[in-house]
C-alpha cells in the first residue's frame, strides 16, 4: 500500500520528518517498507519562458532559442523539437542538472552553437500524457501550470510528495486505504482524525425509476449498493487528483475511471462503473455464472466462466466478473451519458478462487479476497458521487439502492484490564486502554467494547491486548519475571547441538538438502545392500503415493545419492551436500518405529576425495567434543569401494562410516565422477561427548621438537603408529604431526617410510636433553614392539 503524505493530511495532520513518521508507524504495527519522494530524480530544473527563436545556422531542423529562466540574462538553448513557440513556458534543465534515471545535463556545443541547457519533454521528467493530458507525447512539454521563469519545476508540477510504502498484513484490510492508515497515524501521533462524511447534493429524479437490483447469492454477496449519474462528461481529471493517483502507483485515465480508483485508494472499497445503456432490462442481478457462459472483460480477453464464479449480470447476460473486472460489453466510452456506480461487498474466498481460476488478479480482487467491511459500500459510493459533483463530471440522480442480503452483526468484546496486563506483563491503566481504543474507532460502554465493522480481526481479549500494547510501545514494556508456570523459552541442549552441526556444515561449504522420509525397496538393491541386512526390514506405508514412496527409509544413503545424481544430470560440476536425515526401524510388537537421526555428507567434483571428506568429518567430531575418535578400515560395506571405506568409532563404539561410493553404485545412479559419502549418528555423537572446553593458559616453558622417520610394514596404518607414539610419549609429548609417507627404493618392497614431527613440552619446567632422549627412546621401543616399526 502506497500512501501519499499530502493525501494523508486531508484526514490527520502529521508534521514530523519522513524518518520519524516511518519509524513510529512501524513501531505501532503498520510496517513501513520504504519511502520515496515524487520527482526525487529531478534536480536544478526550472520553468523557463521562450523569448526568441531562430533557425540553427548549420541545421535544417534545429532551433536556437533564448530562454528566460529568471536570471540576469537569457540562456541560449538549442533544441530539435518542432512544437516550441515564443512565449511558451517550458521545463529547462540547467547546466549541472539531473533527470530521472541519473541523466546529467551540461553546457555543450550542438553543431557549433553553445547550448546552455536543455528543454525537457514529459518523458525526460519521468511523466507521460496520462499525467498531463494536454501535452503531446513526442515533443517539449509546453506547460499550462501557473508559474514564473526560474520557479523550481518540482513545485510547479506539484512534485515533492513523500510516498510511504506499507506492508499490510492480510488480517488488516482496513489499512489498505488512506482513511485506515490515517486512523492509525492519528492514534500513533496523538493527532485528531477527521472522520468526514461525503456530502452529495443530487440533481433530482429518482434512481428507482431507472434500476432494480437482485441478489441471488446472499452468501457470496452480502451487500450491493448502487447510485447513478446522468449527463456524464468524459474528460481528464484535475491535476491534484492525477497527482494523488500517480503517487499511489495508479495511472490516471479519465475523470470517471479516476474517481473509482481514487475512492478505492481512499476508502479501500473497490468500485466499478457500468454504462447504463448496456444494462439490459434496467436490472442488475448478482448470480453464479451459468454453464458455458463466457465474457469479454475490459482487457479484451474472452473469459470462460463456470458455475463456481459470481458474476454481475443484467436480465440476459453477464456484464462483469464480480470483484475482479468489468465486462467490455458495459464499458464506459466517450459517448456514454448515464452510468451506474457499483459499490458491493463480496465473499473473499469466492473472489480469490475466481481470480486464480481466470488468471486475472487485480487490485480489486486483491482487496476483496482479504475480507472487506460490509458497511463500507455506502460511504464509498457517496464519496464517488461527491467527487462527480466536485469535478463537474455529471448530474447525480437522487436516491440510492442498497440491498443488504446478510446484515452485519456487531461484535462485542469484554474490556478486562487485569487479564490484559497479566498477558502483557504491564501495569497499564484502564483509562489509557479506553483512550487507545476510542482513537482506533472502537466504542467502549462500561466493560463492553463495541468492535467497528472494519476490524474483522478482533475476536478475543488478547486481540484487544495487542491493540493496547502496540500504541503503549513494545519497546517501553519493562522486563518482568515469568509468572506462574510459564515455560522457559530457548533451545534445549539437543537442539543447540543439532543447530551447531548445521552451522558447521554450512561453514565448510556444504549445502543443506531436505529429502523424503520414505522411499522404495528398489533403493536397497541400488546400493548393493545384502539380502540378509537388517536394514531391509522396513515399515510399509498403507496408502503410499506410489511404489517409489512405499516404505519408511532405513538408511539415508539412497536419498543423498538421488540428489547428487540429480545435480550431476543437470551438469552441476561439483557439489557438497548435507542433510540431517531421520531413518525408521520397526519395533517388535509395536506399530511405531525407532527413529534415528543421522548427519549425512556427500560430495563429488573438483577437490572431492576421501581424505578431504575425512577432514570435514574430523572437524565436525572435534567441534562436537566427541572423545577418542578412530577411523577403522572397513572392507565389508558393499556400497563402498573396498579399499576406501572406514568405520568411525568413538571410545571404541561405532558412530558412523565414511568412504568412496562403489563405482557400480555410482553407475546405477548415473554418477560419472568419483563420489564420496559419510554419515554420523547424531545421538551417538552426543552420547560420546567429552567435557566442556576450558581455558588453558599459554605454555610458560619452551617446546622441544624432534622428527623421526620410521620404516614399517605396508599394512600398518598411520593411525596405529600415531596411537603408539601418543601412548608411549607421556607425559611430555604434546603433539604428533605426520609430514611424509614414502614407498619405493631404497625402501624394501612391502614396506613404507612414515615421518612424524613430535613436539615435547613440560608444564612445570624446561625440558632437558635427557628428558627428550628418554621420551624418544620410549617411543621408539614401543613402535618396534607393537608395530614392528624401526628408525629409517
PDB file of C-alpha atoms in Angstrom, residues 298-535:
ATOM      1  CA  UNK A 298     -12.221  -4.913 -20.083  1.00  0.00           C
ATOM      2  CA  UNK A 299      -8.754  -6.177 -21.027  1.00  0.00           C
ATOM      3  CA  UNK A 300     -10.172  -7.624 -24.254  1.00  0.00           C
ATOM      4  CA  UNK A 301      -9.803 -11.302 -23.316  1.00  0.00           C
ATOM      5  CA  UNK A 302     -12.564 -13.897 -23.513  1.00  0.00           C
ATOM      6  CA  UNK A 303     -13.127 -15.474 -20.095  1.00  0.00           C
ATOM      7  CA  UNK A 304     -14.723 -18.909 -19.838  1.00  0.00           C
ATOM      8  CA  UNK A 305     -16.987 -18.809 -16.791  1.00  0.00           C
ATOM      9  CA  UNK A 306     -18.076 -21.673 -14.531  1.00  0.00           C
ATOM     10  CA  UNK A 307     -20.940 -22.001 -12.018  1.00  0.00           C
ATOM     11  CA  UNK A 308     -18.403 -21.566  -9.197  1.00  0.00           C
ATOM     12  CA  UNK A 309     -17.897 -17.940 -10.250  1.00  0.00           C
ATOM     13  CA  UNK A 310     -20.008 -14.984  -9.155  1.00  0.00           C
ATOM     14  CA  UNK A 311     -20.986 -12.554 -11.910  1.00  0.00           C
ATOM     15  CA  UNK A 312     -22.794  -9.253 -12.197  1.00  0.00           C
ATOM     16  CA  UNK A 313     -25.418  -9.655 -14.907  1.00  0.00           C
ATOM     17  CA  UNK A 314     -28.382  -7.903 -16.461  1.00  0.00           C
ATOM     18  CA  UNK A 315     -31.528  -9.774 -17.422  1.00  0.00           C
ATOM     19  CA  UNK A 316     -29.827 -11.596 -20.277  1.00  0.00           C
ATOM     20  CA  UNK A 317     -26.052 -11.684 -19.946  1.00  0.00           C
ATOM     21  CA  UNK A 318     -23.046 -11.203 -17.614  1.00  0.00           C
ATOM     22  CA  UNK A 319     -21.662  -7.672 -17.602  1.00  0.00           C
ATOM     23  CA  UNK A 320     -18.822  -8.203 -15.128  1.00  0.00           C
ATOM     24  CA  UNK A 321     -16.904 -10.774 -13.082  1.00  0.00           C
ATOM     25  CA  UNK A 322     -17.844  -9.867  -9.519  1.00  0.00           C
ATOM     26  CA  UNK A 323     -14.991  -8.321  -7.559  1.00  0.00           C
ATOM     27  CA  UNK A 324     -12.456  -8.913 -10.347  1.00  0.00           C
ATOM     28  CA  UNK A 325     -13.096  -6.992 -13.576  1.00  0.00           C
ATOM     29  CA  UNK A 326     -15.946  -5.487 -15.541  1.00  0.00           C
ATOM     30  CA  UNK A 327     -17.072  -6.653 -18.940  1.00  0.00           C
ATOM     31  CA  UNK A 328     -16.259  -4.952 -22.191  1.00  0.00           C
ATOM     32  CA  UNK A 329     -19.977  -5.017 -23.076  1.00  0.00           C
ATOM     33  CA  UNK A 330     -20.700  -2.367 -20.399  1.00  0.00           C
ATOM     34  CA  UNK A 331     -17.528  -0.321 -20.707  1.00  0.00           C
ATOM     35  CA  UNK A 332     -17.773   3.455 -20.403  1.00  0.00           C
ATOM     36  CA  UNK A 333     -16.899   5.117 -23.698  1.00  0.00           C
ATOM     37  CA  UNK A 334     -16.726   8.675 -24.963  1.00  0.00           C
ATOM     38  CA  UNK A 335     -20.453   8.868 -25.818  1.00  0.00           C
ATOM     39  CA  UNK A 336     -21.638   7.356 -22.510  1.00  0.00           C
ATOM     40  CA  UNK A 337     -24.306   9.583 -20.950  1.00  0.00           C
ATOM     41  CA  UNK A 338     -25.506   7.682 -17.863  1.00  0.00           C
ATOM     42  CA  UNK A 339     -23.533   5.412 -15.541  1.00  0.00           C
ATOM     43  CA  UNK A 340     -24.211   3.116 -12.600  1.00  0.00           C
ATOM     44  CA  UNK A 341     -21.722   3.211  -9.750  1.00  0.00           C
ATOM     45  CA  UNK A 342     -21.385  -0.245  -8.151  1.00  0.00           C
ATOM     46  CA  UNK A 343     -20.133  -0.465  -4.555  1.00  0.00           C
ATOM     47  CA  UNK A 344     -20.554  -4.022  -3.286  1.00  0.00           C
ATOM     48  CA  UNK A 345     -19.265  -6.464  -0.733  1.00  0.00           C
ATOM     49  CA  UNK A 346     -18.290  -9.961  -1.887  1.00  0.00           C
ATOM     50  CA  UNK A 347     -17.145 -13.171  -0.223  1.00  0.00           C
ATOM     51  CA  UNK A 348     -13.327 -13.038  -0.161  1.00  0.00           C
ATOM     52  CA  UNK A 349     -12.763 -16.752  -0.691  1.00  0.00           C
ATOM     53  CA  UNK A 350     -15.028 -16.810  -3.740  1.00  0.00           C
ATOM     54  CA  UNK A 351     -13.284 -13.802  -5.289  1.00  0.00           C
ATOM     55  CA  UNK A 352      -9.840 -15.304  -4.720  1.00  0.00           C
ATOM     56  CA  UNK A 353     -10.798 -18.626  -6.313  1.00  0.00           C
ATOM     57  CA  UNK A 354     -12.359 -16.871  -9.291  1.00  0.00           C
ATOM     58  CA  UNK A 355      -9.352 -14.582  -9.841  1.00  0.00           C
ATOM     59  CA  UNK A 356      -6.937 -17.520  -9.701  1.00  0.00           C
ATOM     60  CA  UNK A 357      -9.079 -19.682 -11.988  1.00  0.00           C
ATOM     61  CA  UNK A 358      -9.278 -16.906 -14.587  1.00  0.00           C
ATOM     62  CA  UNK A 359      -5.631 -15.888 -14.134  1.00  0.00           C
ATOM     63  CA  UNK A 360      -6.532 -12.231 -13.623  1.00  0.00           C
ATOM     64  CA  UNK A 361      -5.532 -10.931 -10.192  1.00  0.00           C
ATOM     65  CA  UNK A 362      -6.480  -7.239  -9.982  1.00  0.00           C
ATOM     66  CA  UNK A 363      -6.241  -4.507  -7.358  1.00  0.00           C
ATOM     67  CA  UNK A 364      -9.938  -5.006  -6.637  1.00  0.00           C
ATOM     68  CA  UNK A 365      -9.708  -8.788  -6.227  1.00  0.00           C
ATOM     69  CA  UNK A 366      -6.621  -8.362  -4.035  1.00  0.00           C
ATOM     70  CA  UNK A 367      -8.681  -6.251  -1.643  1.00  0.00           C
ATOM     71  CA  UNK A 368     -11.899  -8.277  -1.761  1.00  0.00           C
ATOM     72  CA  UNK A 369     -10.145 -11.572  -1.069  1.00  0.00           C
ATOM     73  CA  UNK A 370      -8.925 -10.255   2.303  1.00  0.00           C
ATOM     74  CA  UNK A 371     -12.476  -9.641   3.544  1.00  0.00           C
ATOM     75  CA  UNK A 372     -13.710  -6.039   3.372  1.00  0.00           C
ATOM     76  CA  UNK A 373     -16.040  -4.090   5.622  1.00  0.00           C
ATOM     77  CA  UNK A 374     -19.680  -4.640   4.504  1.00  0.00           C
ATOM     78  CA  UNK A 375     -20.545  -1.249   5.986  1.00  0.00           C
ATOM     79  CA  UNK A 376     -18.069   0.457   3.651  1.00  0.00           C
ATOM     80  CA  UNK A 377     -20.176   0.265   0.495  1.00  0.00           C
ATOM     81  CA  UNK A 378     -22.399   3.274   1.238  1.00  0.00           C
ATOM     82  CA  UNK A 379     -19.684   5.820   2.225  1.00  0.00           C
ATOM     83  CA  UNK A 380     -17.628   4.788  -0.820  1.00  0.00           C
ATOM     84  CA  UNK A 381     -20.440   5.294  -3.353  1.00  0.00           C
ATOM     85  CA  UNK A 382     -21.349   8.561  -1.661  1.00  0.00           C
ATOM     86  CA  UNK A 383     -17.747   9.754  -1.974  1.00  0.00           C
ATOM     87  CA  UNK A 384     -17.744   8.835  -5.671  1.00  0.00           C
ATOM     88  CA  UNK A 385     -20.878  10.901  -6.240  1.00  0.00           C
ATOM     89  CA  UNK A 386     -19.414  13.765  -4.224  1.00  0.00           C
ATOM     90  CA  UNK A 387     -16.354  13.757  -6.489  1.00  0.00           C
ATOM     91  CA  UNK A 388     -18.577  13.698  -9.584  1.00  0.00           C
ATOM     92  CA  UNK A 389     -20.226  16.887  -8.390  1.00  0.00           C
ATOM     93  CA  UNK A 390     -16.899  18.393  -7.332  1.00  0.00           C
ATOM     94  CA  UNK A 391     -15.353  17.771 -10.757  1.00  0.00           C
ATOM     95  CA  UNK A 392     -18.492  18.696 -12.703  1.00  0.00           C
ATOM     96  CA  UNK A 393     -18.433  15.277 -14.328  1.00  0.00           C
ATOM     97  CA  UNK A 394     -22.232  14.796 -14.363  1.00  0.00           C
ATOM     98  CA  UNK A 395     -25.536  15.091 -12.524  1.00  0.00           C
ATOM     99  CA  UNK A 396     -26.106  12.690  -9.611  1.00  0.00           C
ATOM    100  CA  UNK A 397     -29.572  11.149  -9.654  1.00  0.00           C
ATOM    101  CA  UNK A 398     -31.292  11.279  -6.278  1.00  0.00           C
ATOM    102  CA  UNK A 399     -31.645   8.124  -4.248  1.00  0.00           C
ATOM    103  CA  UNK A 400     -29.584   5.019  -3.612  1.00  0.00           C
ATOM    104  CA  UNK A 401     -30.283   1.321  -3.997  1.00  0.00           C
ATOM    105  CA  UNK A 402     -28.752  -0.527  -1.050  1.00  0.00           C
ATOM    106  CA  UNK A 403     -29.601  -4.232  -0.963  1.00  0.00           C
ATOM    107  CA  UNK A 404     -28.461  -5.896   2.279  1.00  0.00           C
ATOM    108  CA  UNK A 405     -28.724  -9.660   1.825  1.00  0.00           C
ATOM    109  CA  UNK A 406     -26.818 -10.567   5.005  1.00  0.00           C
ATOM    110  CA  UNK A 407     -26.899  -7.841   7.703  1.00  0.00           C
ATOM    111  CA  UNK A 408     -23.679  -7.165   9.580  1.00  0.00           C
ATOM    112  CA  UNK A 409     -23.721  -8.334  13.205  1.00  0.00           C
ATOM    113  CA  UNK A 410     -21.757  -6.118  15.576  1.00  0.00           C
ATOM    114  CA  UNK A 411     -19.145  -7.885  17.702  1.00  0.00           C
ATOM    115  CA  UNK A 412     -18.636  -7.112  21.378  1.00  0.00           C
ATOM    116  CA  UNK A 413     -15.556  -7.985  23.433  1.00  0.00           C
ATOM    117  CA  UNK A 414     -15.144  -7.534  27.169  1.00  0.00           C
ATOM    118  CA  UNK A 415     -12.639  -4.974  28.423  1.00  0.00           C
ATOM    119  CA  UNK A 416     -10.597  -6.852  31.042  1.00  0.00           C
ATOM    120  CA  UNK A 417      -7.628  -4.679  32.117  1.00  0.00           C
ATOM    121  CA  UNK A 418      -6.354  -7.238  34.645  1.00  0.00           C
ATOM    122  CA  UNK A 419      -6.158 -10.032  32.067  1.00  0.00           C
ATOM    123  CA  UNK A 420      -4.582  -7.691  29.521  1.00  0.00           C
ATOM    124  CA  UNK A 421      -1.893  -6.573  31.969  1.00  0.00           C
ATOM    125  CA  UNK A 422      -1.253 -10.161  33.038  1.00  0.00           C
ATOM    126  CA  UNK A 423      -0.802 -11.154  29.408  1.00  0.00           C
ATOM    127  CA  UNK A 424       1.496  -8.220  28.596  1.00  0.00           C
ATOM    128  CA  UNK A 425       3.394  -8.085  31.878  1.00  0.00           C
ATOM    129  CA  UNK A 426       2.437  -4.429  32.263  1.00  0.00           C
ATOM    130  CA  UNK A 427       0.528  -2.152  34.611  1.00  0.00           C
ATOM    131  CA  UNK A 428      -1.435  -0.056  32.117  1.00  0.00           C
ATOM    132  CA  UNK A 429      -4.421   1.855  33.442  1.00  0.00           C
ATOM    133  CA  UNK A 430      -7.956   1.283  32.181  1.00  0.00           C
ATOM    134  CA  UNK A 431      -8.311   4.905  31.098  1.00  0.00           C
ATOM    135  CA  UNK A 432      -5.295   4.607  28.788  1.00  0.00           C
ATOM    136  CA  UNK A 433      -6.739   1.452  27.244  1.00  0.00           C
ATOM    137  CA  UNK A 434     -10.063   3.166  26.594  1.00  0.00           C
ATOM    138  CA  UNK A 435      -8.275   6.190  25.074  1.00  0.00           C
ATOM    139  CA  UNK A 436      -6.330   3.994  22.631  1.00  0.00           C
ATOM    140  CA  UNK A 437      -9.401   2.004  21.611  1.00  0.00           C
ATOM    141  CA  UNK A 438     -11.515   5.102  21.035  1.00  0.00           C
ATOM    142  CA  UNK A 439      -8.734   6.602  18.888  1.00  0.00           C
ATOM    143  CA  UNK A 440      -8.973   3.479  16.732  1.00  0.00           C
ATOM    144  CA  UNK A 441     -12.736   3.788  16.281  1.00  0.00           C
ATOM    145  CA  UNK A 442     -13.893   1.365  18.989  1.00  0.00           C
ATOM    146  CA  UNK A 443     -16.749   2.342  21.292  1.00  0.00           C
ATOM    147  CA  UNK A 444     -16.480   1.460  24.982  1.00  0.00           C
ATOM    148  CA  UNK A 445     -19.581   1.379  27.174  1.00  0.00           C
ATOM    149  CA  UNK A 446     -18.936   0.068  30.649  1.00  0.00           C
ATOM    150  CA  UNK A 447     -16.986  -3.163  30.251  1.00  0.00           C
ATOM    151  CA  UNK A 448     -18.186  -3.740  26.689  1.00  0.00           C
ATOM    152  CA  UNK A 449     -16.017  -2.919  23.684  1.00  0.00           C
ATOM    153  CA  UNK A 450     -18.076  -2.486  20.505  1.00  0.00           C
ATOM    154  CA  UNK A 451     -15.861  -3.545  17.619  1.00  0.00           C
ATOM    155  CA  UNK A 452     -16.159  -1.392  14.473  1.00  0.00           C
ATOM    156  CA  UNK A 453     -17.261  -3.183  11.333  1.00  0.00           C
ATOM    157  CA  UNK A 454     -13.897  -2.676   9.606  1.00  0.00           C
ATOM    158  CA  UNK A 455     -11.985  -4.594  12.313  1.00  0.00           C
ATOM    159  CA  UNK A 456     -12.874  -8.182  11.433  1.00  0.00           C
ATOM    160  CA  UNK A 457      -9.632  -9.354  13.080  1.00  0.00           C
ATOM    161  CA  UNK A 458     -10.823  -8.585  16.633  1.00  0.00           C
ATOM    162  CA  UNK A 459     -12.248 -11.702  18.323  1.00  0.00           C
ATOM    163  CA  UNK A 460     -10.725 -12.066  21.794  1.00  0.00           C
ATOM    164  CA  UNK A 461      -9.346 -10.099  24.717  1.00  0.00           C
ATOM    165  CA  UNK A 462      -5.841 -10.965  23.503  1.00  0.00           C
ATOM    166  CA  UNK A 463      -6.607  -9.008  20.306  1.00  0.00           C
ATOM    167  CA  UNK A 464      -7.501  -6.024  22.490  1.00  0.00           C
ATOM    168  CA  UNK A 465      -4.238  -6.518  24.386  1.00  0.00           C
ATOM    169  CA  UNK A 466      -2.342  -6.289  21.097  1.00  0.00           C
ATOM    170  CA  UNK A 467      -4.084  -3.013  20.207  1.00  0.00           C
ATOM    171  CA  UNK A 468      -3.136  -1.540  23.574  1.00  0.00           C
ATOM    172  CA  UNK A 469       0.425  -2.858  23.515  1.00  0.00           C
ATOM    173  CA  UNK A 470       1.374  -1.574  20.077  1.00  0.00           C
ATOM    174  CA  UNK A 471       0.488   2.001  20.996  1.00  0.00           C
ATOM    175  CA  UNK A 472       1.802   1.752  24.533  1.00  0.00           C
ATOM    176  CA  UNK A 473       5.053   0.691  22.862  1.00  0.00           C
ATOM    177  CA  UNK A 474       6.587  -2.775  22.858  1.00  0.00           C
ATOM    178  CA  UNK A 475       9.920  -1.086  23.498  1.00  0.00           C
ATOM    179  CA  UNK A 476       8.588   0.507  26.694  1.00  0.00           C
ATOM    180  CA  UNK A 477       7.299  -2.705  28.277  1.00  0.00           C
ATOM    181  CA  UNK A 478       9.567  -3.375  31.229  1.00  0.00           C
ATOM    182  CA  UNK A 479      11.144  -6.781  31.766  1.00  0.00           C
ATOM    183  CA  UNK A 480       9.418  -8.813  34.474  1.00  0.00           C
ATOM    184  CA  UNK A 481       9.892 -12.230  35.996  1.00  0.00           C
ATOM    185  CA  UNK A 482       7.966 -15.125  34.492  1.00  0.00           C
ATOM    186  CA  UNK A 483       4.667 -15.602  36.272  1.00  0.00           C
ATOM    187  CA  UNK A 484       3.260 -18.920  37.425  1.00  0.00           C
ATOM    188  CA  UNK A 485       4.334 -21.975  35.444  1.00  0.00           C
ATOM    189  CA  UNK A 486       5.189 -20.119  32.263  1.00  0.00           C
ATOM    190  CA  UNK A 487       7.581 -22.272  30.259  1.00  0.00           C
ATOM    191  CA  UNK A 488      11.101 -21.052  29.720  1.00  0.00           C
ATOM    192  CA  UNK A 489      11.891 -20.357  26.105  1.00  0.00           C
ATOM    193  CA  UNK A 490      15.018 -21.019  24.093  1.00  0.00           C
ATOM    194  CA  UNK A 491      16.713 -24.073  22.589  1.00  0.00           C
ATOM    195  CA  UNK A 492      17.258 -27.226  24.627  1.00  0.00           C
ATOM    196  CA  UNK A 493      20.653 -28.982  24.641  1.00  0.00           C
ATOM    197  CA  UNK A 494      19.672 -31.376  21.854  1.00  0.00           C
ATOM    198  CA  UNK A 495      18.533 -28.508  19.608  1.00  0.00           C
ATOM    199  CA  UNK A 496      21.663 -26.488  20.349  1.00  0.00           C
ATOM    200  CA  UNK A 497      23.828 -29.482  19.382  1.00  0.00           C
ATOM    201  CA  UNK A 498      21.950 -30.092  16.116  1.00  0.00           C
ATOM    202  CA  UNK A 499      21.946 -26.399  15.193  1.00  0.00           C
ATOM    203  CA  UNK A 500      25.689 -26.308  15.780  1.00  0.00           C
ATOM    204  CA  UNK A 501      26.155 -29.226  13.380  1.00  0.00           C
ATOM    205  CA  UNK A 502      24.032 -27.372  10.847  1.00  0.00           C
ATOM    206  CA  UNK A 503      26.119 -24.191  11.107  1.00  0.00           C
ATOM    207  CA  UNK A 504      29.406 -26.087  10.930  1.00  0.00           C
ATOM    208  CA  UNK A 505      28.425 -27.957   7.758  1.00  0.00           C
ATOM    209  CA  UNK A 506      27.412 -24.723   6.093  1.00  0.00           C
ATOM    210  CA  UNK A 507      30.669 -23.062   7.171  1.00  0.00           C
ATOM    211  CA  UNK A 508      32.600 -25.848   5.430  1.00  0.00           C
ATOM    212  CA  UNK A 509      30.753 -25.219   2.167  1.00  0.00           C
ATOM    213  CA  UNK A 510      28.063 -27.909   2.302  1.00  0.00           C
ATOM    214  CA  UNK A 511      24.560 -27.059   1.094  1.00  0.00           C
ATOM    215  CA  UNK A 512      21.635 -28.434   3.072  1.00  0.00           C
ATOM    216  CA  UNK A 513      19.096 -30.678   1.376  1.00  0.00           C
ATOM    217  CA  UNK A 514      15.756 -31.984   2.602  1.00  0.00           C
ATOM    218  CA  UNK A 515      14.544 -35.312   1.255  1.00  0.00           C
ATOM    219  CA  UNK A 516      11.513 -37.530   1.804  1.00  0.00           C
ATOM    220  CA  UNK A 517      11.481 -39.810   4.836  1.00  0.00           C
ATOM    221  CA  UNK A 518      10.015 -42.601   2.738  1.00  0.00           C
ATOM    222  CA  UNK A 519      11.427 -44.413  -0.235  1.00  0.00           C
ATOM    223  CA  UNK A 520      11.412 -47.604  -2.268  1.00  0.00           C
ATOM    224  CA  UNK A 521      12.594 -51.149  -1.680  1.00  0.00           C
ATOM    225  CA  UNK A 522      14.403 -50.988  -5.016  1.00  0.00           C
ATOM    226  CA  UNK A 523      16.779 -48.448  -3.487  1.00  0.00           C
ATOM    227  CA  UNK A 524      18.294 -51.240  -1.350  1.00  0.00           C
ATOM    228  CA  UNK A 525      19.406 -53.052  -4.490  1.00  0.00           C
ATOM    229  CA  UNK A 526      20.819 -49.852  -5.952  1.00  0.00           C
ATOM    230  CA  UNK A 527      23.223 -49.501  -3.021  1.00  0.00           C
ATOM    231  CA  UNK A 528      24.049 -53.246  -3.065  1.00  0.00           C
ATOM    232  CA  UNK A 529      22.547 -53.866   0.355  1.00  0.00           C
ATOM    233  CA  UNK A 530      22.978 -57.552   1.300  1.00  0.00           C
ATOM    234  CA  UNK A 531      19.836 -59.684   1.217  1.00  0.00           C
ATOM    235  CA  UNK A 532      20.195 -60.555   4.912  1.00  0.00           C
ATOM    236  CA  UNK A 533      20.802 -56.968   6.035  1.00  0.00           C
ATOM    237  CA  UNK A 534      18.526 -55.831   8.895  1.00  0.00           C
ATOM    238  CA  UNK A 535      18.139 -52.549   7.002  1.00  0.00           C
TER     239      UNK A 535
END
